[in-house]
Coordinates of C-alpha atoms (C1' of nucleotides) in Angstrom, one line a residue:
Chain A
M163 CA 43.3 105.9 39.9
A164 CA 45.6 108.8 40.2
S165 CA 43.2 111.6 39.6
R166 CA 43.9 115.3 40.5
L167 CA 45.7 115.7 43.8
D168 CA 43.6 117.6 46.1
R169 CA 44.5 121.0 47.5
I170 CA 45.7 119.9 50.9
A171 CA 47.8 117.1 49.5
Q172 CA 49.5 119.5 47.2
Q173 CA 50.3 122.0 49.9
R174 CA 51.8 119.3 51.9
R175 CA 53.9 118.1 49.0
Q176 CA 55.2 121.6 48.6
K177 CA 56.1 121.7 52.2
L178 CA 57.9 118.3 51.7
D179 CA 59.9 119.7 48.8
R180 CA 61.0 122.7 50.9
I181 CA 62.1 120.5 53.7
R182 CA 64.1 118.4 51.4
R183 CA 65.6 121.6 49.8
R184 CA 66.9 122.5 53.2
G185 CA 68.7 119.2 53.4
I186 CA 66.4 117.7 55.8
E187 CA 65.5 113.9 55.2
P188 CA 61.7 113.8 55.8
Y189 CA 61.7 109.9 56.2
P190 CA 64.7 109.2 58.4
Y191 CA 65.5 105.6 59.6
G192 CA 64.9 105.8 63.2
Y193 CA 64.9 107.8 66.4
H194 CA 66.0 106.9 69.8
R195 CA 63.3 107.9 72.3
S196 CA 63.9 107.7 75.9
H197 CA 60.3 107.3 77.0
T198 CA 56.8 106.7 75.8
T199 CA 54.3 109.3 76.5
E200 CA 52.9 107.2 79.3
Q201 CA 56.3 106.8 80.9
A202 CA 56.9 110.5 80.5
L203 CA 53.8 111.3 82.5
A204 CA 54.8 108.9 85.2
L205 CA 58.3 110.4 85.3
L206 CA 56.9 113.9 85.7
E207 CA 55.0 112.7 88.8
T208 CA 58.0 111.2 90.2
Q209 CA 60.0 114.3 89.7
E210 CA 57.3 116.4 91.4
E211 CA 57.1 114.1 94.3
R212 CA 60.9 114.4 94.8
S213 CA 61.0 118.1 93.8
Q214 CA 63.6 117.3 91.2
E215 CA 64.7 119.2 88.3
G216 CA 63.2 118.0 85.0
A217 CA 65.7 115.8 83.1
T218 CA 65.8 115.8 79.4
V219 CA 63.5 113.2 77.7
S220 CA 62.9 112.2 74.1
L221 CA 59.6 111.2 72.8
A222 CA 58.2 110.2 69.4
G223 CA 54.7 110.2 68.0
R224 CA 52.1 111.8 65.7
I225 CA 51.0 115.4 66.0
M226 CA 47.3 115.3 66.8
A227 CA 46.6 118.9 67.3
N228 CA 48.2 122.3 67.0
R229 CA 47.3 125.4 69.2
P230 CA 49.4 128.4 68.1
M231 CA 49.5 131.2 70.7
G232 CA 51.6 133.8 69.1
K233 CA 55.3 133.1 70.1
I234 CA 54.2 129.8 71.8
S235 CA 52.7 126.8 70.2
F236 CA 51.0 123.8 72.0
L237 CA 50.8 120.5 70.2
D238 CA 49.4 117.2 71.2
L239 CA 51.6 114.3 70.5
R240 CA 50.3 110.9 70.5
D241 CA 52.1 107.5 70.5
G242 CA 51.1 103.9 71.2
S243 CA 50.8 104.5 74.8
G244 CA 48.9 107.7 75.0
K245 CA 49.4 111.4 74.5
I246 CA 51.2 114.4 75.9
Q247 CA 51.2 118.1 75.3
L248 CA 54.2 119.7 73.7
C249 CA 55.0 123.4 74.0
L250 CA 57.3 125.2 71.6
Y251 CA 58.8 128.7 72.3
K252 CA 59.5 130.0 69.0
N253 CA 62.3 132.3 70.2
R254 CA 64.1 129.5 72.0
L255 CA 64.3 127.2 68.9
S256 CA 67.2 127.1 66.6
E257 CA 66.6 128.7 63.3
E258 CA 66.6 125.3 61.6
S259 CA 64.1 123.8 64.0
L260 CA 61.9 126.9 63.6
E261 CA 61.9 126.6 59.8
L262 CA 61.1 122.9 60.1
F263 CA 58.3 123.7 62.4
Q264 CA 56.7 126.1 59.9
D265 CA 56.3 123.1 57.6
L266 CA 54.9 120.7 60.0
D267 CA 51.3 119.6 59.9
I268 CA 48.8 117.7 62.0
G269 CA 49.4 114.1 61.2
D270 CA 53.2 114.4 60.9
I271 CA 55.3 112.0 62.9
I272 CA 58.0 113.7 64.9
G273 CA 60.7 113.1 67.6
V274 CA 61.1 115.7 70.3
S275 CA 63.5 116.1 73.2
G276 CA 63.2 118.6 76.1
K277 CA 62.2 119.0 79.7
L278 CA 58.9 118.0 81.3
F279 CA 56.9 120.6 83.3
R280 CA 53.4 121.4 84.2
T281 CA 51.6 124.5 82.8
K282 CA 49.5 126.9 84.9
S283 CA 46.4 124.9 84.2
G284 CA 48.3 121.7 85.4
E285 CA 48.7 120.1 82.0
P286 CA 51.7 117.9 81.9
T287 CA 53.9 119.2 79.0
L288 CA 57.3 118.8 77.3
E289 CA 59.0 122.0 76.3
V290 CA 60.6 121.1 73.0
E291 CA 64.3 121.9 72.8
S292 CA 65.0 119.9 69.6
L293 CA 62.7 118.7 66.9
T294 CA 63.1 116.0 64.4
L295 CA 60.7 115.1 61.5
L296 CA 60.3 111.3 61.3
A297 CA 57.6 110.9 58.7
K298 CA 55.8 113.7 56.7
S299 CA 52.2 113.0 56.3
L300 CA 50.6 114.1 52.9
Q301 CA 47.0 113.4 53.7
P302 CA 44.8 115.3 56.1
L303 CA 43.6 113.3 59.1
P304 CA 39.7 112.9 59.8
E305 CA 38.2 115.7 61.8
K306 CA 39.2 115.8 65.4
W307 CA 35.9 116.1 67.1
H308 CA 33.5 114.0 65.3
G309 CA 36.1 111.4 64.2
L310 CA 35.5 109.1 61.3
A311 CA 31.9 108.0 61.0
D312 CA 31.6 106.8 57.5
V313 CA 31.4 103.0 58.0
D314 CA 32.6 102.1 54.6
K315 CA 35.7 104.2 55.2
R316 CA 36.3 102.9 58.7
Y317 CA 36.5 99.4 57.4
R318 CA 38.4 100.1 54.2
Q319 CA 40.9 102.6 55.8
R320 CA 40.9 100.9 59.3
Y321 CA 44.1 102.7 60.1
L322 CA 42.1 106.0 60.0
D323 CA 39.4 104.6 62.2
L324 CA 42.2 103.6 64.7
I325 CA 43.6 107.0 64.7
A326 CA 40.3 108.9 64.9
N327 CA 38.2 106.6 67.1
A328 CA 39.5 105.6 70.5
E329 CA 36.7 103.0 71.0
T330 CA 37.9 101.1 67.9
K331 CA 41.4 100.8 69.2
E332 CA 40.0 99.7 72.6
T333 CA 37.9 97.0 70.9
F334 CA 40.9 95.5 69.1
Q335 CA 43.0 95.8 72.2
V336 CA 40.4 93.8 74.1
R337 CA 40.2 91.3 71.2
S338 CA 44.0 90.7 71.5
R339 CA 43.7 90.3 75.3
I340 CA 40.8 87.8 75.0
I341 CA 42.7 85.6 72.6
A342 CA 45.8 85.8 75.0
A343 CA 43.6 84.9 77.9
I344 CA 42.2 81.9 76.1
R345 CA 45.7 80.6 75.3
D346 CA 46.7 81.0 78.9
F347 CA 43.6 79.1 80.1
L348 CA 44.2 76.2 77.8
N349 CA 48.0 76.2 78.2
Q350 CA 47.6 76.0 81.9
R351 CA 45.4 73.0 81.6
G352 CA 47.9 71.2 79.7
F353 CA 46.6 71.7 76.2
L354 CA 49.2 71.8 73.3
E355 CA 48.8 74.4 70.7
V356 CA 49.2 73.1 67.2
E357 CA 48.9 74.2 63.6
T358 CA 47.3 72.1 60.9
P359 CA 47.0 72.6 57.2
V360 CA 44.8 75.5 55.7
L361 CA 45.2 74.0 52.3
Q362 CA 43.3 70.7 52.2
P363 CA 42.6 68.2 49.4
S364 CA 39.2 67.7 51.0
A365 CA 37.3 70.2 53.1
G366 CA 35.8 68.3 56.0
G367 CA 34.8 68.7 59.7
A368 CA 31.9 70.9 58.9
L369 CA 29.3 71.3 56.2
A370 CA 30.0 74.5 54.5
R371 CA 30.9 75.5 50.9
P372 CA 34.7 75.9 50.8
F373 CA 36.9 78.2 48.8
T374 CA 38.8 76.4 46.1
T375 CA 42.4 77.1 44.9
H376 CA 45.1 75.4 42.9
H377 CA 48.7 74.5 43.5
H378 CA 50.6 74.9 40.3
A379 CA 53.8 72.8 41.0
L380 CA 51.6 69.9 42.3
D381 CA 48.9 70.6 39.7
Q382 CA 46.3 69.9 42.2
D383 CA 43.2 71.6 43.5
F384 CA 42.9 72.4 47.1
Y385 CA 40.3 73.7 49.4
L386 CA 40.8 76.3 52.1
R387 CA 39.8 74.5 55.4
I388 CA 36.3 75.0 56.7
A389 CA 37.3 73.4 60.1
P390 CA 40.4 72.0 61.5
E391 CA 38.5 69.2 63.2
L392 CA 39.7 66.1 61.2
H393 CA 43.3 67.0 61.5
L394 CA 43.1 67.6 65.2
K395 CA 41.6 64.3 65.7
R396 CA 44.4 62.7 64.0
L397 CA 46.7 64.2 66.6
L398 CA 44.6 62.6 69.3
I399 CA 45.2 59.3 67.5
G400 CA 48.9 60.2 67.3
G401 CA 49.0 60.5 71.1
F402 CA 48.5 64.1 72.0
D403 CA 45.9 64.0 74.7
R404 CA 45.0 67.7 74.7
V405 CA 45.4 69.8 71.7
Y406 CA 44.0 73.1 70.4
E407 CA 44.3 75.3 67.3
L408 CA 43.3 79.0 67.2
G409 CA 43.3 79.9 63.6
R410 CA 41.5 81.2 60.6
I411 CA 39.0 79.2 58.7
F412 CA 37.2 80.0 55.5
R413 CA 33.6 79.6 54.4
N414 CA 32.4 80.5 51.0
E415 CA 29.0 81.6 52.1
G416 CA 26.9 84.6 52.9
V417 CA 28.2 87.8 54.5
S418 CA 26.2 89.4 57.2
T419 CA 26.6 91.1 60.7
K420 CA 27.4 87.7 62.1
H421 CA 29.3 86.1 59.2
N422 CA 32.6 87.0 57.6
P423 CA 34.1 84.7 54.9
E424 CA 37.2 84.3 56.9
F425 CA 37.0 84.1 60.6
T426 CA 38.9 82.8 63.8
M427 CA 38.0 79.6 65.3
L428 CA 39.2 77.9 68.5
E429 CA 39.0 74.1 68.4
S430 CA 40.2 71.9 71.2
Y431 CA 40.1 68.1 71.7
E432 CA 40.6 66.4 75.0
A433 CA 41.0 62.6 75.3
Y434 CA 39.1 60.6 77.9
V435 CA 36.5 63.3 78.6
D436 CA 32.9 63.7 77.2
Y437 CA 30.6 66.6 76.3
N438 CA 29.6 67.1 79.9
D439 CA 33.3 67.9 80.9
V440 CA 33.6 70.1 77.8
M441 CA 30.5 71.9 79.0
S442 CA 32.2 72.7 82.3
M443 CA 35.3 73.8 80.6
V444 CA 33.4 76.2 78.3
E445 CA 31.6 78.1 81.1
E446 CA 34.8 78.3 83.1
M447 CA 36.9 79.4 80.1
V448 CA 34.6 82.1 79.0
S449 CA 33.8 83.5 82.6
E450 CA 37.5 83.5 83.4
V451 CA 38.5 85.1 80.2
C452 CA 35.9 87.7 80.8
Q453 CA 36.9 88.3 84.3
Q454 CA 40.5 88.5 83.4
V455 CA 40.1 90.9 80.4
L456 CA 37.3 93.0 81.6
G457 CA 37.5 92.6 85.4
S458 CA 34.0 91.3 85.6
D459 CA 32.0 88.3 84.6
K460 CA 29.0 90.4 83.5
V461 CA 28.9 92.2 80.2
E462 CA 26.4 94.4 78.5
F463 CA 25.2 93.3 75.1
G464 CA 22.3 94.7 73.1
G465 CA 21.0 96.6 76.2
E466 CA 21.0 93.5 78.4
I467 CA 23.3 92.5 81.2
I468 CA 24.6 89.1 80.5
N469 CA 25.9 87.1 83.4
L470 CA 28.6 84.7 82.5
K471 CA 29.2 83.3 85.9
P472 CA 28.9 79.5 85.9
P473 CA 26.8 77.4 85.9
W474 CA 25.2 78.3 82.8
Q475 CA 21.6 77.2 82.1
R476 CA 21.4 73.7 80.6
L477 CA 18.4 72.8 78.4
E478 CA 17.8 69.8 76.1
L479 CA 17.4 70.8 72.6
R480 CA 14.1 68.9 72.4
Q481 CA 12.8 70.8 75.5
A482 CA 14.0 74.1 74.2
I483 CA 12.2 73.7 70.8
K484 CA 9.1 72.5 72.6
K485 CA 9.2 75.6 74.9
Y486 CA 9.9 78.2 72.3
A487 CA 8.4 76.7 69.0
G488 CA 5.9 74.4 70.6
I489 CA 7.1 71.5 68.5
D490 CA 8.3 68.2 69.8
F491 CA 10.6 67.0 67.1
E492 CA 10.7 63.5 68.4
K493 CA 7.1 63.1 67.3
Y494 CA 8.1 63.8 63.8
P495 CA 10.7 61.3 62.8
D496 CA 11.0 62.3 59.2
A497 CA 11.5 65.6 57.3
D498 CA 8.1 65.5 55.7
S499 CA 6.0 65.3 58.9
L500 CA 8.2 67.8 60.6
R501 CA 7.9 70.2 57.6
A502 CA 4.1 69.9 57.7
E503 CA 4.1 70.7 61.4
M504 CA 6.4 73.8 60.7
L505 CA 4.1 74.9 58.0
K506 CA 1.3 75.0 60.5
L507 CA 3.3 77.7 62.3
K508 CA 3.3 79.7 59.0
M509 CA 7.0 79.2 58.5
E510 CA 8.3 79.4 55.1
V511 CA 10.0 76.0 54.7
D512 CA 12.3 75.1 52.0
P513 CA 11.2 71.7 50.6
Q514 CA 14.8 70.8 50.0
K515 CA 15.8 70.9 53.6
D516 CA 16.4 67.6 55.4
R517 CA 15.2 66.8 59.0
G518 CA 18.4 68.0 60.5
R519 CA 18.3 71.4 58.6
L520 CA 14.6 71.8 59.6
I521 CA 15.4 71.4 63.2
D522 CA 18.3 73.9 62.8
E523 CA 15.9 76.3 61.4
L524 CA 13.6 75.9 64.3
I525 CA 16.6 76.6 66.5
S526 CA 17.6 79.8 64.8
T527 CA 14.1 81.1 64.3
F528 CA 12.6 80.3 67.7
V529 CA 15.2 79.4 70.3
E530 CA 18.5 81.2 69.5
P531 CA 17.0 84.9 69.7
N532 CA 15.6 84.0 73.2
L533 CA 19.0 82.8 74.5
M534 CA 20.4 86.1 75.9
Q535 CA 21.7 84.6 79.1
P536 CA 24.4 81.9 78.5
T537 CA 22.7 78.6 77.8
F538 CA 23.7 75.2 76.7
L539 CA 21.5 73.4 74.4
A540 CA 22.2 69.7 74.5
D541 CA 21.5 66.4 72.7
Y542 CA 21.1 67.0 69.0
P543 CA 19.5 64.8 66.3
V544 CA 22.1 62.5 64.7
E545 CA 21.3 63.7 61.3
M546 CA 22.7 67.1 62.2
S547 CA 25.9 65.8 63.7
P548 CA 27.9 63.2 61.6
L549 CA 31.0 63.5 63.7
A550 CA 29.4 63.1 67.2
K551 CA 28.8 60.0 69.2
T552 CA 25.2 58.9 69.7
K553 CA 23.8 58.7 73.3
P554 CA 24.1 55.4 74.9
D555 CA 20.3 55.0 75.3
N556 CA 19.1 56.7 72.2
D557 CA 20.8 56.3 68.8
R558 CA 18.7 59.1 67.2
L559 CA 20.4 61.7 69.4
V560 CA 24.1 62.5 69.9
E561 CA 26.1 63.8 72.8
R562 CA 26.4 67.4 71.4
F563 CA 25.8 70.7 72.8
E564 CA 25.8 74.4 71.5
A565 CA 26.4 77.3 73.8
F566 CA 24.5 80.5 73.2
A567 CA 24.7 84.0 74.7
G568 CA 23.5 87.3 73.6
G569 CA 21.2 85.5 71.1
M570 CA 24.3 84.1 69.3
E571 CA 25.8 80.7 69.0
I572 CA 29.3 81.0 70.5
A573 CA 30.3 77.3 70.9
N574 CA 29.7 73.9 69.5
A575 CA 30.9 70.7 71.1
F576 CA 30.4 66.9 71.2
T577 CA 31.6 63.6 72.4
E578 CA 33.7 62.6 69.4
L579 CA 32.6 59.7 67.4
N580 CA 35.6 57.2 67.4
D581 CA 34.0 54.1 66.0
P582 CA 35.7 54.0 62.5
V583 CA 33.0 51.7 61.0
E584 CA 30.1 54.0 62.1
Q585 CA 32.0 57.1 61.1
R586 CA 32.4 55.7 57.5
E587 CA 28.7 54.7 57.4
R588 CA 27.7 58.3 58.5
F589 CA 29.9 59.9 55.8
V590 CA 28.6 57.6 53.1
R591 CA 25.0 58.3 54.1
Q592 CA 25.6 62.0 54.2
Q593 CA 27.2 61.9 50.7
K594 CA 24.3 60.0 49.3
E595 CA 21.8 62.5 50.8
R596 CA 23.8 65.3 49.2
Q597 CA 24.0 63.7 45.9
V598 CA 20.3 63.1 45.8
K599 CA 19.7 66.8 46.3
D600 CA 22.3 67.5 43.6
E601 CA 24.3 69.6 45.9
A602 CA 28.1 70.1 45.5
E603 CA 29.7 66.7 45.8
E604 CA 31.7 66.2 49.0
T605 CA 34.8 63.9 48.9
I606 CA 35.1 61.6 52.0
D607 CA 38.3 62.1 53.8
Q608 CA 39.7 58.5 53.4
D609 CA 42.8 59.3 55.2
F610 CA 40.9 60.4 58.3
L611 CA 38.9 57.2 58.3
L612 CA 42.1 55.3 58.0
A613 CA 43.5 57.1 60.9
L614 CA 40.4 56.3 63.0
E615 CA 40.9 52.6 62.3
Y616 CA 44.1 52.8 64.3
G617 CA 42.0 53.8 67.3
M618 CA 41.1 57.2 68.7
P619 CA 40.7 57.6 72.4
P620 CA 37.2 58.6 73.5
A621 CA 37.3 62.4 73.5
G622 CA 35.5 65.7 73.9
G623 CA 35.9 68.3 71.2
L624 CA 35.0 71.9 71.2
G625 CA 34.7 74.7 68.7
V626 CA 34.4 78.4 69.7
G627 CA 33.7 81.2 67.2
I628 CA 36.3 83.7 68.5
D629 CA 34.8 86.7 66.6
R630 CA 31.5 86.2 68.1
L631 CA 32.9 85.7 71.5
V632 CA 34.8 89.0 71.1
M633 CA 31.5 90.7 69.9
L634 CA 29.8 89.5 73.2
L635 CA 32.6 90.7 75.4
T636 CA 32.9 94.1 73.6
G637 CA 29.2 94.7 73.2
Q638 CA 29.5 95.1 69.3
Q639 CA 26.5 94.0 67.2
S640 CA 28.4 93.5 64.0
I641 CA 31.2 91.1 63.3
R642 CA 32.8 93.6 61.1
E643 CA 33.5 95.7 64.3
V644 CA 35.7 93.0 65.8
I645 CA 37.7 92.1 62.6
L646 CA 40.4 94.6 61.6
F647 CA 40.0 94.3 58.0
P648 CA 36.5 92.6 57.2
Q649 CA 35.7 91.4 53.8
L650 CA 34.1 94.1 51.6
K651 CA 33.3 94.2 48.0
E652 CA 36.0 95.9 45.9
K653 CA 35.3 99.4 45.0
P654 CA 35.3 100.0 41.3
Chain B
rG21 C1' 18.9 86.8 45.9
rG22 C1' 14.6 90.4 47.7
rG23 C1' 13.0 94.9 50.5
rC24 C1' 14.1 99.7 52.8
rC25 C1' 17.6 103.6 53.7
rG26 C1' 22.1 106.2 52.5
rU27 C1' 26.2 108.5 49.0
rU28 C1' 26.9 116.8 49.0
rA29 C1' 34.2 120.2 50.5
rG30 C1' 39.8 116.4 53.3
rC31 C1' 36.2 115.1 57.9
rU32 C1' 31.3 115.6 60.4
rC33 C1' 26.8 117.3 58.3
rA34 C1' 22.7 121.0 56.6
rG35 C1' 20.4 122.0 51.9
rU36 C1' 12.7 124.2 52.5
rU37 C1' 8.1 124.0 47.1
rG38 C1' 12.9 122.4 41.4
rG39 C1' 15.6 128.8 41.1
rC40 C1' 23.3 131.7 42.3
rA41 C1' 26.5 125.2 46.5
rG42 C1' 26.2 126.0 52.6
rA43 C1' 28.1 125.5 58.1
rG44 C1' 31.6 123.6 61.8
rC45 C1' 36.4 121.3 61.9
rA46 C1' 40.7 120.9 58.8
rC47 C1' 43.5 123.9 55.4
rC48 C1' 45.8 129.1 53.7
rU49 C1' 46.9 134.6 55.2
rG50 C1' 47.4 137.7 59.5
rA51 C1' 47.2 138.9 65.3
rC52 C1' 48.3 136.8 70.0
rU53 C1' 54.2 134.2 75.4
rU54 C1' 50.4 129.0 79.5
rU55 C1' 46.7 127.1 75.3
rU56 C1' 44.0 122.5 75.4
rA57 C1' 37.4 121.4 70.7
rA58 C1' 42.3 128.0 72.2
rU59 C1' 40.6 132.8 70.5
rC60 C1' 40.0 136.9 67.0
rA61 C1' 40.1 139.0 61.6
rG62 C1' 40.0 137.5 56.5
rG63 C1' 39.9 133.5 52.5
rG64 C1' 35.3 128.3 49.9
rU65 C1' 39.0 124.9 48.4
rG66 C1' 33.1 121.1 45.2
rU67 C1' 32.7 115.9 38.9
rC68 C1' 26.5 117.2 44.8
rA69 C1' 28.5 108.5 43.9
rC70 C1' 28.1 107.3 38.3
rA71 C1' 24.9 107.1 33.6
rG72 C1' 20.6 108.7 31.4
rG73 C1' 15.6 111.2 31.4
rU74 C1' 11.7 115.1 32.7
rU75 C1' 12.2 120.5 32.9
rC76 C1' 13.3 127.2 30.7
rG77 C1' 16.1 125.4 35.0
rA78 C1' 17.8 119.2 38.8
rG79 C1' 21.9 118.3 44.8
rA80 C1' 16.4 117.9 45.0
rC81 C1' 11.8 114.6 40.6
rC82 C1' 12.0 109.8 37.3
rU83 C1' 14.9 105.3 35.4
rG84 C1' 19.3 102.4 35.7
rU85 C1' 24.2 101.3 37.8
rA86 C1' 28.0 101.1 41.7
rC87 C1' 29.3 100.9 46.7
rG88 C1' 27.7 100.8 51.8
rG89 C1' 24.2 100.2 56.1
rC90 C1' 19.8 97.8 58.2
rC91 C1' 16.2 93.9 57.6
rU92 C1' 15.3 89.3 55.2
rA93 C1' 17.0 84.9 52.6
rC94 C1' 21.2 81.6 52.4
rC95 C1' 24.6 79.3 56.1
rA96 C1' 26.9 72.5 60.4

RNA sequence: GGGCCGUUAGCUCAGUUGGCAGAGCACCUGACUUUUAAUCAGGGUGUCACAGGUUCGAGACCUGUACGGCCUACCA
């Protein structure tokens, strides 16, 4: 709503008008800078080493501070690479530049050229000889010393957060490097990066409520994908032996410090390996990425030092739940008996939950919070994992593991089920159970089942929650701190 | 969904027992030729989130609403 313009914005608009009246374009099309501020600092050092005269350089960036000292003004200029001090001698500037300077504010984006020197106190400085306005700022920046602390504002106006808080900028630079390092790791191992549909006629590969949308020309409803899994497996069938996708997926569920409705997932599939091989790959990948991005394979998270160096602890799920909850789920082969046992622990148990979900609750309540150091939990009940292959000697368990660190689940992987008949049975059983409980009906991806019938090589598949991995490596306790524009409720 | 906490100037925050709306930074005016959280002198720029209620009087107390945070619940 266009309410009353505040005082500062009004003053700045007046300055903007004055600048225009003098025939200066306040939003020109470009500026040729010769150096970034970082390069300029390096150049000054080189000049000093060789005792050279300062050459003229041109820089561009945002004015971050102004310290007028009578006939001299010192400004801080910031660009993407860093910042440098500017020095303006008012009596050495042209009248035109001087007039322009009077109408500049902190926050304006300018181009400057002049010679580099060092002040008495040793500060690298550019003496401004010419001054060009590149963009007039009409809004005051957040305060320079305390920065921007209002969490709501930091997320809704992330650009201000990035300007005001160096740590925020650093977090997202690290995020970018983590993702690049993951790509490097997988590419070097011969994985092919692919892209599969976000819009899907049936949302499979995970059990989560999807977002729905509609395509007008086709007059057809679509789901936003909740996982890329079923399409990536089609590519294994098509003959790509190693594929991965790094992309956004969407789940229409709760929002919390560990959940955002859209988040970034890595999924990889490798033919002719099983979940043990994937386990080795995960610990190598995470520790190598960490080493490459942070220069260490240890990170601090929630006040604890987490050592990501392989090998990670391996624990059978059954033993882990025994250890932390005192329940051996193998002794309770159905939901009712397991629920009764959980009630003895004074857990509030949802009577709707099936055995798989009860076990999941045991994991998240008792086990997950204890897994600060990286740990693989292995061998999950088949009810929890309809896409995973059962163990050769036990058809109630599947070859699946989840990786935990910092008390969070960061990866999920299994030996992929490639028996088309069994896969169909598992889907049908799952669908029946869901219908009994009157949950949203899930359509079976018939096209995927058809694809499986052509033969999928035995394979190990992996899913990694990139946002949570970034949280772990940057020490952030909220997923909103590692997503540039997290989902928030619209302000009225 | 439930519980607790928060919302005061552009930003960061005070505001006592209910009694004239405050500070620092930013901004405006002036001084200052090596400052760097520059300094000095002067200036307060506000729908106290919103809507009701109690009261002679509400930023404060009560009720409701919105948004946010934390916890919890939900969640392959």
